[in-house]
Tab-separated table of C-alpha atoms in Angstrom:
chain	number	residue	atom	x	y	z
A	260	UNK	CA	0.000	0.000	0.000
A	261	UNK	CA	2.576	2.504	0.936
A	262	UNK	CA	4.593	1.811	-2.176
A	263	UNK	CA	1.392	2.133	-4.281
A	264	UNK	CA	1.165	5.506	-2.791
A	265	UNK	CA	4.566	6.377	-3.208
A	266	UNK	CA	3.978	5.355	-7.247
A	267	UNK	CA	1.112	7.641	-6.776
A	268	UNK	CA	2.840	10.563	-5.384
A	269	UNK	CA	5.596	10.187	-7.418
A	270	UNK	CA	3.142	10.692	-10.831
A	271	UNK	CA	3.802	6.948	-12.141
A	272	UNK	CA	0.231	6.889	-12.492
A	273	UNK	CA	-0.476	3.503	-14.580
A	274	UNK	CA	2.016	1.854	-11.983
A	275	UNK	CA	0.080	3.326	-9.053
A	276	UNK	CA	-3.202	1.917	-10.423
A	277	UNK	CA	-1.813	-1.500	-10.806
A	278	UNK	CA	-0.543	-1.830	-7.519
A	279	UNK	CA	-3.366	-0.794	-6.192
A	280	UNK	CA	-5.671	-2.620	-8.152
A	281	UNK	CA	-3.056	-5.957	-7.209
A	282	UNK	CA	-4.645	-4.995	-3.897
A	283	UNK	CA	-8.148	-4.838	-3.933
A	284	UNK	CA	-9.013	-7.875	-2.077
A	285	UNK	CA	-6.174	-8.133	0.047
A	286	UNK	CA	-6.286	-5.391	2.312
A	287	UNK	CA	-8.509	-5.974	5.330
A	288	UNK	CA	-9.142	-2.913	7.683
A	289	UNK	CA	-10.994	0.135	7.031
A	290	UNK	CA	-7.977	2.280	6.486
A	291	UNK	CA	-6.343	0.297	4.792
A	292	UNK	CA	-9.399	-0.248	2.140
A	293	UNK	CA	-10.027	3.858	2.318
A	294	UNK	CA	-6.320	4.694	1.337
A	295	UNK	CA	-6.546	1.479	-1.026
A	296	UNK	CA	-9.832	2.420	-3.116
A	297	UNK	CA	-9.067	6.407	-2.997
A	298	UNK	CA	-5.843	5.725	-4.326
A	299	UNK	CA	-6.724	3.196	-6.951
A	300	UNK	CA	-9.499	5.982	-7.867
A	301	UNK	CA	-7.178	9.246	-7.669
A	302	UNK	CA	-4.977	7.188	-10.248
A	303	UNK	CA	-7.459	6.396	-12.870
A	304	UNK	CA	-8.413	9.672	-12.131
A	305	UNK	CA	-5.404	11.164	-13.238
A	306	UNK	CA	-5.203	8.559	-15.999
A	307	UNK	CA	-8.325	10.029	-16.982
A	308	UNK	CA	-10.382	6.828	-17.079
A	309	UNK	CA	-13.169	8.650	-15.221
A	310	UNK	CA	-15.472	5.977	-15.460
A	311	UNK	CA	-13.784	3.316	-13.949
A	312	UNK	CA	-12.433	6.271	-11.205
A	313	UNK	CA	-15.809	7.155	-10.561
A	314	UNK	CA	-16.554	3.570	-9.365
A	315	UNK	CA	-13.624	3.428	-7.008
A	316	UNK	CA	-13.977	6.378	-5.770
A	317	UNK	CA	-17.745	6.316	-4.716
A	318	UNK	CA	-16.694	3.206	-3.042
A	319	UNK	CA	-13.914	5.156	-0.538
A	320	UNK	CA	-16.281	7.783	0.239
A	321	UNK	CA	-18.244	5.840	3.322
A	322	UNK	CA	-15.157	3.451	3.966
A	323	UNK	CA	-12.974	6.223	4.382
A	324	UNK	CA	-15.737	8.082	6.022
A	325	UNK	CA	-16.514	5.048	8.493
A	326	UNK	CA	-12.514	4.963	9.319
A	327	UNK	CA	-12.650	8.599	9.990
A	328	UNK	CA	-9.502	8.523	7.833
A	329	UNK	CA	-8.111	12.287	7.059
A	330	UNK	CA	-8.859	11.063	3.548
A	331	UNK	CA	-12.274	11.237	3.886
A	332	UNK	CA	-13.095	14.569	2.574
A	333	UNK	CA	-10.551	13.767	-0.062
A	334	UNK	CA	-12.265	10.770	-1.363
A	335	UNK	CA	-15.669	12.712	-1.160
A	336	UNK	CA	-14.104	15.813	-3.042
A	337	UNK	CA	-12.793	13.754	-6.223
A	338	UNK	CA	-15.990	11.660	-6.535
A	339	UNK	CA	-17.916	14.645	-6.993
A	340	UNK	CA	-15.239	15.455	-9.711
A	341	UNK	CA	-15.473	12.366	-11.007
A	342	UNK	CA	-19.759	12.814	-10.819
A	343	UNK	CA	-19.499	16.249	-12.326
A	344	UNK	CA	-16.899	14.765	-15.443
A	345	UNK	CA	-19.567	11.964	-15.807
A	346	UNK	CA	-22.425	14.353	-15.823
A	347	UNK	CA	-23.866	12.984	-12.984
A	348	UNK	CA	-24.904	16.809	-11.964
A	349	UNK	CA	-27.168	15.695	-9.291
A	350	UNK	CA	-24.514	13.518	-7.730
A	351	UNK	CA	-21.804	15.747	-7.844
A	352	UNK	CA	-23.652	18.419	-6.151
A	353	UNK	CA	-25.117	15.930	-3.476
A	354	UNK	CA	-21.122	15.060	-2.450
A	355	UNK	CA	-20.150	18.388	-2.193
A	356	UNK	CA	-23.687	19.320	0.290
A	357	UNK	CA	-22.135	16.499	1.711
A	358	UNK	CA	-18.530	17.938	2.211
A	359	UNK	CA	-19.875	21.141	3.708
A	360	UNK	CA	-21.927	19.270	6.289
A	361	UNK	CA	-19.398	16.691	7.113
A	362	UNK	CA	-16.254	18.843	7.116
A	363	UNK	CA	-16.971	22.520	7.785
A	364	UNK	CA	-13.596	23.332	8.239
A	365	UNK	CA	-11.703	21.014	6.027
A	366	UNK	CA	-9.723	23.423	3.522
A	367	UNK	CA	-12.051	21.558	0.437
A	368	UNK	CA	-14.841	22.961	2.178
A	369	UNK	CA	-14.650	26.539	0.509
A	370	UNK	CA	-13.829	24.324	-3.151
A	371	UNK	CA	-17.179	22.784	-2.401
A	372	UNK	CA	-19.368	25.774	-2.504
A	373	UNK	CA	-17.267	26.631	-5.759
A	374	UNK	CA	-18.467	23.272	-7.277
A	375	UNK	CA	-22.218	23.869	-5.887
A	376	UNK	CA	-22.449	27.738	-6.837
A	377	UNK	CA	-21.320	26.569	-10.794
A	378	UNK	CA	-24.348	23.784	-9.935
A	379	UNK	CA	-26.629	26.262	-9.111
A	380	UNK	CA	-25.795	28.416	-12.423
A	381	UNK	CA	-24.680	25.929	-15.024
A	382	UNK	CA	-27.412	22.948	-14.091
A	383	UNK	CA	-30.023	24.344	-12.558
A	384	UNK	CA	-29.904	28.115	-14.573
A	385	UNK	CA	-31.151	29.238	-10.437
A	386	UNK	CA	-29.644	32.599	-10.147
A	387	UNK	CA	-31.719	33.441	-7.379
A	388	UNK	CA	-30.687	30.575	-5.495
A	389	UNK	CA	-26.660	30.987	-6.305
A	390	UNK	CA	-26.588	34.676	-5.466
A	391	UNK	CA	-28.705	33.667	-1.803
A	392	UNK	CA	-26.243	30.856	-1.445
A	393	UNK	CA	-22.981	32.686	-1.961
A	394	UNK	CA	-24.652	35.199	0.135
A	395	UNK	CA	-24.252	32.851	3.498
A	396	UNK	CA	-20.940	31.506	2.261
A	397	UNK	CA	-18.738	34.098	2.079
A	398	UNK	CA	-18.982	34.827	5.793
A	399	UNK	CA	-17.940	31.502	6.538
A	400	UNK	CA	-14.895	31.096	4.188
A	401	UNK	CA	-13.747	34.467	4.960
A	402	UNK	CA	-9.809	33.602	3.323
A	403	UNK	CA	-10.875	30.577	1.308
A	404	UNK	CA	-8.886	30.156	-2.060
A	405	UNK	CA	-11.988	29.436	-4.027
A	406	UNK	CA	-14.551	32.044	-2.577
A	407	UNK	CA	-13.274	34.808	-4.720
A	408	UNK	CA	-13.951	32.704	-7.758
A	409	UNK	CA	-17.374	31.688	-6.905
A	410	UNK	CA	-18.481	34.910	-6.202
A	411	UNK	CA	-16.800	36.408	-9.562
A	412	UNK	CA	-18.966	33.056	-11.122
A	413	UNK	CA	-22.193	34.470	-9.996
A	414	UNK	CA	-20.553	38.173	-10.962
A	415	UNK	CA	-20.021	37.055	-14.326
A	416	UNK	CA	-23.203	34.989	-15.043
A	417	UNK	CA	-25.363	37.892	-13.611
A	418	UNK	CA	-23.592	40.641	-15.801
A	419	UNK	CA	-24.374	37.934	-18.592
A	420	UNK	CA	-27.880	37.898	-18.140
A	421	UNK	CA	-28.239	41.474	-17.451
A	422	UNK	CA	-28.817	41.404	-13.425
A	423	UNK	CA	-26.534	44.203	-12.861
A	424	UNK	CA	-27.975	45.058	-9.627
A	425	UNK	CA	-27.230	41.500	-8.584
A	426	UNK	CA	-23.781	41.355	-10.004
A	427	UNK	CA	-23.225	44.741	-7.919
A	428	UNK	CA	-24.812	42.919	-4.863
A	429	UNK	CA	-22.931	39.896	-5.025
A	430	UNK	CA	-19.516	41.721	-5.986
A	431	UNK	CA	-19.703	44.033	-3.145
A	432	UNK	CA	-19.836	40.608	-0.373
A	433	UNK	CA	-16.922	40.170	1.843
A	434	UNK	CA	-15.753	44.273	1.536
């Protein structure tokens, strides 16, 4: 397992996914399955065979969550990637409501209302419900890397469809 990882780390991607697929039924504990099937699902991931990634993936998400592994809010954060990539919209969004209620303060926690505002806007065409989202977000992700982005998403998308007083609204959050 650790080697797999180090494959992993180390960007030998097909080699990572091998040894970790070598390994599927022969780890026993929780962790040990949680860093097994996020790993084997991070690599395909990177080896862009989302599909397959996807599978893995969704699979880590309650092991690693059961283990309270620190990978847990990793494995959640890639399979709504891997959702989103597979157009599995409602999916996608459903892992990252499930990031922000499971891990508040997890640094992918900001990333997740990123993911769910361009849900919001790009799926769902709810610019009413983006701008009211964002709108109790920002406060809690003060210095998040992603929040300026999300907000300039809704920005954008508002100037777009001519709601200039929302743009201005949601532009002038976190001054």
């Amino acid at each position: 397992l650790t080697r797999a990882e180090g494959l992993l780390n180390r960007h030998r991607n097909a080699e990572a996914a091998k040894a970790f697929s070598a390994l599927t039924t022969v780890v026993k504990t929780d962790e040990d399955r949680c860093r097994q099937r996020y790993g084997l699902g991070r690599a395909l991931r990177k080896l862009r065979k989302w599909k397959t990634a996807r599978g893995y993936l969704e699979e880590a998400v309650p092991i690693c969550a059961q283990a309270e592994h620190e990978l847990a809010p990793w494995a959640r954060h890639l399979a709504g990637k891997a959702a989103n990539v597979r157009n599995a919209d409602d999916v996608s969004a459903a892992h990252y409501r499930s990031q922000l209620r499971a891990h508040p303060k997890h640094r992918l926690a900001d990333d997740a209302v990123y993911h769910l505002i361009r849900h919001l806007i790009d799926d769902r065409g709810d610019m009413v419900a983006a701008e009211r989202f964002i709108t109790e977000q920002v406060p809690l992700f003060p210095k998040g890397d992603m929040m300026a982005d999300a907000v300039v998403y809704v920005a954008i998308n508002a100037f777009k469809r001519k709601q200039y007083r929302r743009a201005r609204r949601v532009l002038t959050l976190g001054e």
